[in-house]
Short mmCIF file of C-alpha atoms and ligand atoms in Angstrom, two decimals:
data_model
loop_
_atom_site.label_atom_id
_atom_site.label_comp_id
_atom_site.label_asym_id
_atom_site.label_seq_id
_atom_site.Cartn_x
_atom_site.Cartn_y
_atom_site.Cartn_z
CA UNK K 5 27.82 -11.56 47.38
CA UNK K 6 27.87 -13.44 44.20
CA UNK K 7 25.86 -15.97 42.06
CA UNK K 8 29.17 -18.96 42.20
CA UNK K 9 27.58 -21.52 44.59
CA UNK K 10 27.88 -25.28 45.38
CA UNK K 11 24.95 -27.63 44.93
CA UNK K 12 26.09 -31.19 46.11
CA UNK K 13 29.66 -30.47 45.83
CA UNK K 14 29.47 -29.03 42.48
CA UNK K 15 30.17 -25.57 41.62
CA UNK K 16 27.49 -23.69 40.09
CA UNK K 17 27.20 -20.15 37.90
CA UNK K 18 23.25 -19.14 38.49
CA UNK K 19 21.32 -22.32 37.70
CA UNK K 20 24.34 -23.62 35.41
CA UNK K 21 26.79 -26.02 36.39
CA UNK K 22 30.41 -24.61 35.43
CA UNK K 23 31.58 -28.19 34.55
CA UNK K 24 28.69 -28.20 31.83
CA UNK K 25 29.79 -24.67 30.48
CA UNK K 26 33.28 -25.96 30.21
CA UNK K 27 31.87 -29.23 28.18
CA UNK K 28 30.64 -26.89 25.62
CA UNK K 29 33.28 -24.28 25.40
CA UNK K 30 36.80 -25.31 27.08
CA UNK K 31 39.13 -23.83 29.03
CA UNK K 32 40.81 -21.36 30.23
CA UNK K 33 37.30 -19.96 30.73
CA UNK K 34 35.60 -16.92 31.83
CA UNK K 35 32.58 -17.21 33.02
CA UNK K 36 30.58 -13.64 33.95
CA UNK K 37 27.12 -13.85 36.32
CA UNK K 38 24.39 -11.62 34.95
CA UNK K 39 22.74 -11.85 38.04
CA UNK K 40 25.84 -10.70 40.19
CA UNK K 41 26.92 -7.97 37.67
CA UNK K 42 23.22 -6.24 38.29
CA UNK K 43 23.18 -6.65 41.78
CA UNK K 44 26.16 -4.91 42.54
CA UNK K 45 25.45 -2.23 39.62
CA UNK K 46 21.70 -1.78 41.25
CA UNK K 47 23.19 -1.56 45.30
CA UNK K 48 25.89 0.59 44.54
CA UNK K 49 24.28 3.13 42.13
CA UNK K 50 20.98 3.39 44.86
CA UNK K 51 23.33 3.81 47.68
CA UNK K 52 23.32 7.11 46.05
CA UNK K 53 19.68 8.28 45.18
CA UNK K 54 19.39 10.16 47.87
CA UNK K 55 21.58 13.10 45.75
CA UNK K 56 21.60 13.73 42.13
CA UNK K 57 24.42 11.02 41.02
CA UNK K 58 25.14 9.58 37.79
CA UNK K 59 27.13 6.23 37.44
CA UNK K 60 29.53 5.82 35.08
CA UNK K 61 30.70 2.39 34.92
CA UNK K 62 35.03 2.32 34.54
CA UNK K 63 35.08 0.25 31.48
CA UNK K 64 38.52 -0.57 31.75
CA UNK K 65 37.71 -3.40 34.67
CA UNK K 66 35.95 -5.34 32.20
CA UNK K 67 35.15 -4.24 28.85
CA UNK K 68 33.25 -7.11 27.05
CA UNK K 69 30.37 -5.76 25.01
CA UNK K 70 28.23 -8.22 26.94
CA UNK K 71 29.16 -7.27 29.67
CA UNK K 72 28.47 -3.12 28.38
CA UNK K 73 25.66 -3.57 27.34
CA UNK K 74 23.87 -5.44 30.65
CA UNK K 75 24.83 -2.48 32.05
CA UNK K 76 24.13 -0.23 29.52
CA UNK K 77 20.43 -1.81 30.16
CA UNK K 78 20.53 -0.86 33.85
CA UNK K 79 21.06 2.82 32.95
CA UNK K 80 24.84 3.05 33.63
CA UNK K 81 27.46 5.45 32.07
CA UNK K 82 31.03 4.72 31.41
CA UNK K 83 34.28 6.49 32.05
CA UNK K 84 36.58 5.44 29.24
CA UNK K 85 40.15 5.75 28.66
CA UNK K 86 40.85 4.89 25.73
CA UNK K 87 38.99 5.46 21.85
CA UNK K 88 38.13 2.08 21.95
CA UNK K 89 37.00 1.96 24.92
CA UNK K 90 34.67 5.12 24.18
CA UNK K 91 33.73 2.65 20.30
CA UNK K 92 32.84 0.01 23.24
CA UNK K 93 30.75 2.11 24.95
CA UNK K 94 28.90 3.60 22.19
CA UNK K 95 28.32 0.07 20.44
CA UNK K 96 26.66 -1.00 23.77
CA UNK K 97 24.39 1.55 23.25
CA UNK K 98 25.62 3.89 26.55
CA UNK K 99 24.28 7.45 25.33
CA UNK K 100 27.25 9.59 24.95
CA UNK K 101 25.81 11.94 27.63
CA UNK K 102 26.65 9.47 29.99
CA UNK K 103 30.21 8.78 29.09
CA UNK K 104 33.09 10.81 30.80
CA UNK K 105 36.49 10.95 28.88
CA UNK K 106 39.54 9.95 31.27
CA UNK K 107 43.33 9.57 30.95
CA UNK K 108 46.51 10.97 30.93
CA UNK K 109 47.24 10.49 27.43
CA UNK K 110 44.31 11.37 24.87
CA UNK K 111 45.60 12.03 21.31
CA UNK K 112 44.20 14.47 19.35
CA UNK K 113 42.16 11.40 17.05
CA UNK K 114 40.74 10.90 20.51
CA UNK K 115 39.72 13.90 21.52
CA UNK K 116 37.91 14.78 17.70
CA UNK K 117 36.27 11.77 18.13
CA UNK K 118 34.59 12.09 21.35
CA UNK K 119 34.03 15.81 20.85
CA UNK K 120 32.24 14.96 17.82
CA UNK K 121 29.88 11.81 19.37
CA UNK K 122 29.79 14.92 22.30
CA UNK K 123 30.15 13.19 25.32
CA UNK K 124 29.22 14.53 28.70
CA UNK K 125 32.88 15.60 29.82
CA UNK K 126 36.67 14.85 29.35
CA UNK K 127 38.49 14.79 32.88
CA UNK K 128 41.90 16.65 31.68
CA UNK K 129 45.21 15.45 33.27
CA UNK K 130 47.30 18.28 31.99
CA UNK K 131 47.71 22.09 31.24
CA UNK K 132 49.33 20.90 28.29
CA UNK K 133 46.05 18.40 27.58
CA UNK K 134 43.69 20.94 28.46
CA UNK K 135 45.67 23.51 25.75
CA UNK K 136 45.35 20.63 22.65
CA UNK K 137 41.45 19.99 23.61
CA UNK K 138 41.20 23.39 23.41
CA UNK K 139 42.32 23.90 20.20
CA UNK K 140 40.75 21.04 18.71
CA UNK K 141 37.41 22.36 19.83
CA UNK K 142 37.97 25.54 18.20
CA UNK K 143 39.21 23.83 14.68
CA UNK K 144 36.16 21.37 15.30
CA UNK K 145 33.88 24.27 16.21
CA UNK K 146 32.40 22.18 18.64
CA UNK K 147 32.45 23.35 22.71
CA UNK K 148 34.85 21.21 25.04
CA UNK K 149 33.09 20.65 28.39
CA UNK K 150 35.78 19.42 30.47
CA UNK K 151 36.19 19.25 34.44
CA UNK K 152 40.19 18.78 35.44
CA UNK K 153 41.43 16.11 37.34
CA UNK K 154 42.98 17.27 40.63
CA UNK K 155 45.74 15.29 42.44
CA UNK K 156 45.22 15.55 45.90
CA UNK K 157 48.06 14.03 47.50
CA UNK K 158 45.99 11.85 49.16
CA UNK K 159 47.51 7.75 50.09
CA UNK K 160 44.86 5.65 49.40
CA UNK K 161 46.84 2.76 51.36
CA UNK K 162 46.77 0.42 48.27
CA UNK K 163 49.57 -1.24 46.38
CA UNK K 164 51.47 1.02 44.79
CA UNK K 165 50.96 -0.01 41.40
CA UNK K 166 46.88 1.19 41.47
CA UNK K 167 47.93 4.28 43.77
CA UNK K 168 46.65 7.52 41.55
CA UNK K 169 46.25 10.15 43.94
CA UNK K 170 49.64 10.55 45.00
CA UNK K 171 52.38 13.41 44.15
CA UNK K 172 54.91 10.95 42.44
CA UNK K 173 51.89 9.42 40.44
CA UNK K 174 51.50 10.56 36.86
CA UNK K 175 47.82 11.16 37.37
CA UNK K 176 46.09 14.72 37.54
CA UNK K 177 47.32 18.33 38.62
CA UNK K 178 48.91 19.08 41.60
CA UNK K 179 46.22 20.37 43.85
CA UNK K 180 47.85 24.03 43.93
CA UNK K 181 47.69 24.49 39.92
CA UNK K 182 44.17 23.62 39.56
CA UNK K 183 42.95 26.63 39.78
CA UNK K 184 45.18 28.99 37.72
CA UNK K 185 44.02 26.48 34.81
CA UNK K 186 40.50 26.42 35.32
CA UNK K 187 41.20 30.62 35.08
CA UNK K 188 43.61 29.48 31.68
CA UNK K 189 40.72 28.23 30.26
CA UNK K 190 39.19 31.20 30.04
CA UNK K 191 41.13 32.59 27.18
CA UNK K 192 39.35 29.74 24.96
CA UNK K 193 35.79 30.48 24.62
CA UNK K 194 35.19 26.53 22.86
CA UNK K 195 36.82 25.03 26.56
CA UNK K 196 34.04 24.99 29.44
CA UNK K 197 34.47 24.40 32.45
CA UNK K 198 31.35 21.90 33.82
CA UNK K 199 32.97 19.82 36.48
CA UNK K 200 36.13 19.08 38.67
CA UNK K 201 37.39 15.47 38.21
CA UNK K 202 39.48 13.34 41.10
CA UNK K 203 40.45 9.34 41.36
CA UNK K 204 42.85 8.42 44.04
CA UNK K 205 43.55 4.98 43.70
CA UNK K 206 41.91 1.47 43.12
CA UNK K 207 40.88 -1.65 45.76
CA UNK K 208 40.89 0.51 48.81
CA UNK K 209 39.35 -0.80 51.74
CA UNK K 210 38.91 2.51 53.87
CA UNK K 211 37.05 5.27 53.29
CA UNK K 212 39.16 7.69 55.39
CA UNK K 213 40.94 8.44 51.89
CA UNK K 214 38.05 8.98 50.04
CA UNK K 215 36.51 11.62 52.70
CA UNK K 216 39.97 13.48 52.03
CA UNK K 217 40.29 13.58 48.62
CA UNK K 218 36.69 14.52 48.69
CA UNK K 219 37.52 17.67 51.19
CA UNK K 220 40.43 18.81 49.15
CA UNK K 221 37.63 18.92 46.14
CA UNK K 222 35.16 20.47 48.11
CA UNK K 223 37.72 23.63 49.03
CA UNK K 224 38.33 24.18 45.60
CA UNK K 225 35.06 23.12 44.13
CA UNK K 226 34.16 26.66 46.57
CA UNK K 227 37.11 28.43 45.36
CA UNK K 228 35.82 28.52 41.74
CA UNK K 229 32.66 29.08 42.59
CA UNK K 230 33.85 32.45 44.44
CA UNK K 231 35.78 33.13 40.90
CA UNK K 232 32.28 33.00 39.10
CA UNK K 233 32.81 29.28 37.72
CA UNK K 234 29.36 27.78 37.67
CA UNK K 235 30.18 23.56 37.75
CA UNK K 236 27.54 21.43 37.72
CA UNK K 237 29.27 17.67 38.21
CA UNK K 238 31.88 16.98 40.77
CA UNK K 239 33.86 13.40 39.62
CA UNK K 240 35.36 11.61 42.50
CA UNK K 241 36.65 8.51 40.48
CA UNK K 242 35.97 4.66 41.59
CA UNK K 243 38.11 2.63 43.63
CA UNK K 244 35.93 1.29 46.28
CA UNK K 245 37.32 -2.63 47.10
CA UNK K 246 35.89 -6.43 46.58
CA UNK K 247 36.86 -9.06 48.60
CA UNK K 248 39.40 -11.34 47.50
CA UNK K 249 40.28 -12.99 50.11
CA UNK K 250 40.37 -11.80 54.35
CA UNK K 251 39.98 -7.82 52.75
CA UNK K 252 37.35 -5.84 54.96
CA UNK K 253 36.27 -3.30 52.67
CA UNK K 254 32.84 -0.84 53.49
CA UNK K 255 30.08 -1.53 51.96
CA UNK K 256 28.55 0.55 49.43
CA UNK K 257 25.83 1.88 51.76
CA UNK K 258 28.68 2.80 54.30
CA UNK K 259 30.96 4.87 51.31
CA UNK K 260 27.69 6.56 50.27
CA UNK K 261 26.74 7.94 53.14
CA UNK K 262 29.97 9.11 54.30
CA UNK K 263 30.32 11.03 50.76
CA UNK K 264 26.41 12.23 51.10
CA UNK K 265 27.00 13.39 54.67
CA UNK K 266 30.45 15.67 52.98
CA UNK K 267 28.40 16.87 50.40
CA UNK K 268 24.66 17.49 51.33
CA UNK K 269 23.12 21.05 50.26
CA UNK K 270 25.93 21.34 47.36
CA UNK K 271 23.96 22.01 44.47
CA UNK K 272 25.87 19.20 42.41
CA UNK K 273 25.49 16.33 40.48
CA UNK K 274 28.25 13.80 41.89
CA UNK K 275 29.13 11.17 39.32
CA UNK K 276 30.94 7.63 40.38
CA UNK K 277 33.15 5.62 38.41
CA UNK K 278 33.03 2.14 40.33
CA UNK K 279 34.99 -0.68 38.43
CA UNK K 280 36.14 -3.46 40.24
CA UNK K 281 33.17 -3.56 42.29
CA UNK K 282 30.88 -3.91 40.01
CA UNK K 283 32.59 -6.37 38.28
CA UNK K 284 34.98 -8.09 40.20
CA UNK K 285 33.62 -10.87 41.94
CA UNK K 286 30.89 -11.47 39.01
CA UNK K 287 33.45 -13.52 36.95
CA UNK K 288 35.71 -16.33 37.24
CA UNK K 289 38.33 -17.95 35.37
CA UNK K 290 37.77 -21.73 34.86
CA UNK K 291 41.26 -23.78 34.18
CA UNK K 292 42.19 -27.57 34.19
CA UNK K 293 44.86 -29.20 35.85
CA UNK K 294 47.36 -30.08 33.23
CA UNK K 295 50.37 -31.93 35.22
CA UNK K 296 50.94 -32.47 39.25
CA UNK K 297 54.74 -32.91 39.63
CA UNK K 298 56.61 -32.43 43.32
CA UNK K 299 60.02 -32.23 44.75
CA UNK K 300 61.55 -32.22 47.79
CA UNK K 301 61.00 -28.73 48.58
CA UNK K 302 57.03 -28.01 46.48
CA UNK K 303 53.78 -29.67 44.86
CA UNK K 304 53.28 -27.50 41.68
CA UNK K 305 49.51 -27.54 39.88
CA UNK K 306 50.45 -26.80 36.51
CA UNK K 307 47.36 -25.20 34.68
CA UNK K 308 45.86 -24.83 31.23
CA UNK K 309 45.81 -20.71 32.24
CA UNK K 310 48.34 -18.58 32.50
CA UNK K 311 49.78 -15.04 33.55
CA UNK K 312 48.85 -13.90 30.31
CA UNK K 313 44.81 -14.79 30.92
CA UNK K 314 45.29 -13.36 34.42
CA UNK K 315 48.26 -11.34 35.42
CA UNK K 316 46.91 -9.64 38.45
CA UNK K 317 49.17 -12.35 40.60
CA UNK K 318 52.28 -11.94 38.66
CA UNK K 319 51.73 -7.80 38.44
CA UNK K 320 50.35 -6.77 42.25
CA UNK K 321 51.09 -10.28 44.11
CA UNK K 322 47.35 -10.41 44.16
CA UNK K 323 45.27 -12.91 45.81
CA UNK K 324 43.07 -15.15 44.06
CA UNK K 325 40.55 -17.97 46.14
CA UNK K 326 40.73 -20.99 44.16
CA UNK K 327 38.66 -23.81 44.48
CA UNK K 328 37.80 -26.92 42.95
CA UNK K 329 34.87 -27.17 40.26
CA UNK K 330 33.79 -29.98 41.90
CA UNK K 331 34.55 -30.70 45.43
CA UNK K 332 35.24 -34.76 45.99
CA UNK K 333 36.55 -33.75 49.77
CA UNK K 334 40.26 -34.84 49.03
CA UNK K 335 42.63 -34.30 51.57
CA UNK K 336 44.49 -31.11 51.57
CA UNK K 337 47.52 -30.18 50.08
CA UNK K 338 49.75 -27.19 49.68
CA UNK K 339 50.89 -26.52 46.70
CA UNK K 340 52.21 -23.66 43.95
CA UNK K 341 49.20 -23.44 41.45
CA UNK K 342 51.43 -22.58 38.55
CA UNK K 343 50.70 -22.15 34.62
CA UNK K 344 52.20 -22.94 31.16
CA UNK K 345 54.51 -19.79 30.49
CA UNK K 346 57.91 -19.58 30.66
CA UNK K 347 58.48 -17.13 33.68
CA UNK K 348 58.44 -17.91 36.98
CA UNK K 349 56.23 -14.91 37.52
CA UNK K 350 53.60 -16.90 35.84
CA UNK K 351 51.99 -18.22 38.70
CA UNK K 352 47.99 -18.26 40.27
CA UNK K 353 49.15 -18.61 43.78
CA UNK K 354 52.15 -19.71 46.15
CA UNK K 355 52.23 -22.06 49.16
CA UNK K 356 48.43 -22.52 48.63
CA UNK K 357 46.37 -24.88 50.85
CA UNK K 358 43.82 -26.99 47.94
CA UNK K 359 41.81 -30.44 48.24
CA UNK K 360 44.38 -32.71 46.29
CA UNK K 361 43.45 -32.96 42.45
CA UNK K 362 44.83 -34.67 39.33
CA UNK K 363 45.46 -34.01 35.33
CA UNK K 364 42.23 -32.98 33.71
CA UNK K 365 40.52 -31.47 37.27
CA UNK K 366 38.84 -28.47 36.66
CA UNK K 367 39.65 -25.18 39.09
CA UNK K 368 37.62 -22.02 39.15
CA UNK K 369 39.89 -18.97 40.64
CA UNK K 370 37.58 -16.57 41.80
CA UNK K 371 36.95 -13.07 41.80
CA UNK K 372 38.45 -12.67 38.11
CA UNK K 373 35.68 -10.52 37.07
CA UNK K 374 37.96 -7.12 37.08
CA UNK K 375 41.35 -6.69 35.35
CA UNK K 376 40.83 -10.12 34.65
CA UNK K 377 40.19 -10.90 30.40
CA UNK K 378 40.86 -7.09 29.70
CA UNK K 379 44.69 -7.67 30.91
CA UNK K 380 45.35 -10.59 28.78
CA UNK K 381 47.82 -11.22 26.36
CA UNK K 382 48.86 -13.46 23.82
CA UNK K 383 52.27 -14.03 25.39
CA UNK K 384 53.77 -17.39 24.45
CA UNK K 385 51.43 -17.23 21.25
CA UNK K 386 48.61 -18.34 23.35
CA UNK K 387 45.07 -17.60 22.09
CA UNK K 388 42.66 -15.72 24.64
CA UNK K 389 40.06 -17.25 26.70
CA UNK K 390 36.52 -17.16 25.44
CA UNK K 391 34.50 -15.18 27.63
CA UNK K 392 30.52 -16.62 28.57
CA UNK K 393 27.87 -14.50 30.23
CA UNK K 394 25.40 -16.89 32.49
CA UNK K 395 21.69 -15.92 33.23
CA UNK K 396 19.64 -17.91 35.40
CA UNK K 397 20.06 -21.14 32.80
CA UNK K 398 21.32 -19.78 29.91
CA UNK K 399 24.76 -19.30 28.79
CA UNK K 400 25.51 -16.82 26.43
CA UNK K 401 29.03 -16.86 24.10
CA UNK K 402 30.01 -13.27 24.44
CA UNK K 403 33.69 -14.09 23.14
CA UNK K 404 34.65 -16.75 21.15
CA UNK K 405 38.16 -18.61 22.01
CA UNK K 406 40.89 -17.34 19.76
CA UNK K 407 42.59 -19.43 17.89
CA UNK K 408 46.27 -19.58 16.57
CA UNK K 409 44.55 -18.17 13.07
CA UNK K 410 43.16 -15.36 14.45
CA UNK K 411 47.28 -14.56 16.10
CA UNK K 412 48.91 -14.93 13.18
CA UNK K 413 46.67 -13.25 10.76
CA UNK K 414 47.96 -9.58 11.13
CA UNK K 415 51.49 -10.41 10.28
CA UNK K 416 53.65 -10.76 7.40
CA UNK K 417 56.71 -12.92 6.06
CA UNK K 418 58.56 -10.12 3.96
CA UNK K 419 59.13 -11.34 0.41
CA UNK K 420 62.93 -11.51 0.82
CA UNK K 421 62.59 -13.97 3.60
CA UNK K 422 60.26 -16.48 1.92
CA UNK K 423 61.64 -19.91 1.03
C1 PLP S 511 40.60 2.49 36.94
C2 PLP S 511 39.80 3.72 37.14
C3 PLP S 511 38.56 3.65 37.78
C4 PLP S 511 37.99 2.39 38.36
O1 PLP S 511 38.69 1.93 39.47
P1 PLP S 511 38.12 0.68 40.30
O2 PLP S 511 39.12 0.50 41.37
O3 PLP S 511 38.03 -0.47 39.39
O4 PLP S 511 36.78 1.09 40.84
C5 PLP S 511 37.82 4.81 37.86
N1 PLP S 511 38.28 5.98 37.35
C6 PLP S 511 39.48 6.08 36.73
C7 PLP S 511 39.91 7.38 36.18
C8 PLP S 511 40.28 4.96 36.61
O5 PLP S 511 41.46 5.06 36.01
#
C-alpha cells in the first residue's frame, strides 16, 4: 500500500501531482510519501506490541535526514553501518539508546565514536572485532555492550547478492564459535555481553527462513543463559520483502506472529531492523524520456536517469514497475527502457510492455524508495538527483540537485600540470 495514485489519468504523490513537483525541481527525481513512510513504520512496529520490541530502522535503505528524522518522530531506532550513518542518525535526533552498531568492518574511529555518544549495542561480526572493541573500551574507559552476530547457515532463498546468513557469506560467526566468544569476552571486564545479534538476508518473501534462523538463536540464546550470561535483547536483523512486481511476500502481521508464537514467555526484548519495507515502496524515481530510437530487433526509451541514480537493475536484475506520469492510454509497446551511461548494464528494464511515449514524457519507476538514492553515484560525472519529501500538499526539498560544481569541487589540478 502506498500514497502514488492516479486521479484522471494523472499520477499523484498524496494530494500533489508528480508532474507539478517535477515543474519546480526537475528530473531525475525522487520523490518520498510521508504518508506511506509512517504507515508502514506504524503497521510493522505494532505488529509487535504484543512483546517488548524496539525498532530500529536499517538506515542504509534510505538514509536522507528527512527521511530520519520522520521516523525519528514516530519513535524509531536505527541500525547503522557505517559512522556516518550513526552522524545521520544522531543529527535526526534518534537517541543513541536506540541505535544498534552493525557491520563487518568498524574501524577503531568508529567504534570510539559510538562508544563515546554510547549507543545501545554494537552487533560484532568477528573474534577479531570483538578483541579491538574490547580494547578500545578499556583505553576509552567506557563499557562495550555488544551482542554478536551469529551466522546461522540459514538460505533465505534471495538473490545471492543480499544473501547474509549463509556459510560462504562474509557476515557473522559461524553458529558453532559463538559461544566460546561470548565466554572470550569474559577476560575483558569493559566488553558486556547484552544481546545476541542475527540478519540472514534481505527481500525475502517466506518466513520459513526467518523461523530458522530464529530457532538456531533461541538454542543458543538458552545455552548462555545456562553459562550464567544474563542478555536482555535478542537482534534478528530486517529483511522482510515489498512488492515489486508479482512477489508474494507475508505481511507484517503474518511475520510477527510467527516470531511472537517462537518466542512467547522469553524474558527478552526483541529488536527489528526492517529496511526495505519501510521504505521501499514510499519513493519513486521520476525521469523523462530523452530519445525513442528502434531497430529491427528493439524500441529503446532512452532516459534522463541512469544506473548510477538507480542501480538495483544493473546490480540484482531487479524489477522495477514503470509507468507513465500521466496516462494518455497510448497503445502499448515493448520496449528496453534504457539510460544515458555508457554500459549496457545501464538499463531500467528489458523487453518491457509501456503505453507508447515520446521525448520530454515523464516516467515514474516505482518502488525506488530502498537502495534507491543511497546507491547512487556520480558515474559519468553526473550530478545526483534531488530528493523531495511530499505531505498531504506540501512538498518539502530534502536534497537539493547537485550540480557539476558541487563534483568538481574536491579535486585538484597539480601545479605541474597547469597550463
Ligand atoms: C541491510 C540490513 C538490514 C535491512 O535489510 P532490509 O532487507 O532492507 O530490511 C538490517 N540489518 C542489517 C544488519 C543489514 O545489513
Amino acid at each position: 500500500m502506498h500514497y502514488f495514485v492516479y486521479h484522471s489519468g494523472e499520477l499523484y504523490c498524496e494530494g500533489v501531482p508528480v508532474r507539478k513537483i517535477v515543474e519546480k525541481y526537475g528530473t531525475p527525481l525522487y520523490i518520498y510519501s510521508g504518508k506511506t513512510i509512517r504507515r508502514h513504520f506504524k503497521i510493522f512496529d505494532s505488529a509487535f506490541e504484543e512483546i517488548p520490541h524496539l525498532t530500529c530502522y536499517s538506515v542504509k535503505a534510505n538514509s536522507n535526514l528527512g527521511v530520519l528524522s520522520l521516523l525519528a518522530k514516530e519513535g524509531a531506532g536505527a541500525d547503522v553501518v557505517s559512522g556516518g550513518e550513526l552522524e545521520r542518525a544522531l543529527r535526526a535526533g534518534i537517541p543513541p539508546k536506540k541505535i544498534v552498531f552493525s557491520g563487518v568492518g568498524k574501524t577503531v574511529e568508529e567504534i570510539e565514536r559510538a562508544l563515546k555518544v554510547g549507543i545501545l549495542m554494537f552487533n560484532v561480526e568477528s573474534a577479531e572485532e570483538l578483541y579491538v572493541l574490547g580494547e578500545v573500551a578499556q583505553r576509552l574507559q567506557i563499557k562495550a555492550p555488544f551482542a554478536i552476530r551469529a551466522n546461522p547457515d540459514v538460505d533465505p532463498k534471495t538473490h545471492p547478492y543480499i544473501s547474509t546468513g549463509l556459510r560462504k557469506n562474509k557476515f557473522g560467526v559461524p553458529e558453532e564459535e559463538v559461544i566460546s566468544l561470548y565466554l572470550k569476552a569474559k577476560e575483558n571486564p569493559y566488553l558486556q555481553p547484552i544481546g545476541l545479534d542475527t540478519h540472514i538476508g534481505s527481500q525475502l518473501t517466506t518466513i520459513s527462513p526467518f523461523i530458522e534462523a530464529v530457532r538456531r538463536l533461541k538454542a543458543l540464546w538458552k545455552e548462555l543463559e545456562g553459562l550464567g550470561f544474563e542478555l536482555s535483547f535478542l537482534d534478528i536483523g530486517g529483511g522482510l520483502g515489498i512488492i515489486y512486481g508479482e512477489e508474494e511476500p507475508p505481511p507484517p502481521e503474518e511475520f510477527s506472529s510467527a516470531i511472537i508464537q517462537e518466542l512467547k514467555g522469553l524474558p527478552l526484548t526483541l529488536i527489528l531492523e526492517p529496511g526495505r519495507i519501510i521504505v521501499g515502496n514510499a519513493g519513486i524515481l521520476v525521469t523523462k524520456v530523452l530519445y525513442t530510437k528502434s531497430n529491427k530487433e528493439k524500441n529503446f526509451v532512452i532516459v534522463d536517469a541512469g544506473m548510477n541514480d538507480l542501480i538495483r537493475p544493473a546490480l540484482y536484475q531487479a524489477y522495477h514497475k514503470i509507468v507513465p506520469v500521466l496516462d494518455r492510454g497510448e497503445e502499448e509497446i515493448v520496449a528496453d527502457i534504457v539510460g544515458p551511461i555508457c554500459e549496457s548494464g545501464d538499463f531500467f528494464a528489458k523487453e518491457r510492455r509501456i503505453p507508447k511515449v515520446k521525448r520530454g514524457d515523464l516516467l515514474a519507476i516505482m518502488s525506488a524508495g530502498a537502495y534507491g538514492f543511497v546507491m547512487s553515484s556520480n558515474y559519468n560525472t553526473r550530478p545526483r538527483a534531488a530528493e523531495v519529501l511530499v505531505e498531504d500538499d506540501q512538498v518539502f526539498l530534502v536534497r537539493r540537485r547537485e550540480t557539476i560544481e558541487d563534483l568538481l569541487r574536491l579535486e585538484e589540478i597539480p601545479e605541474v600540470y597547469k597550463i
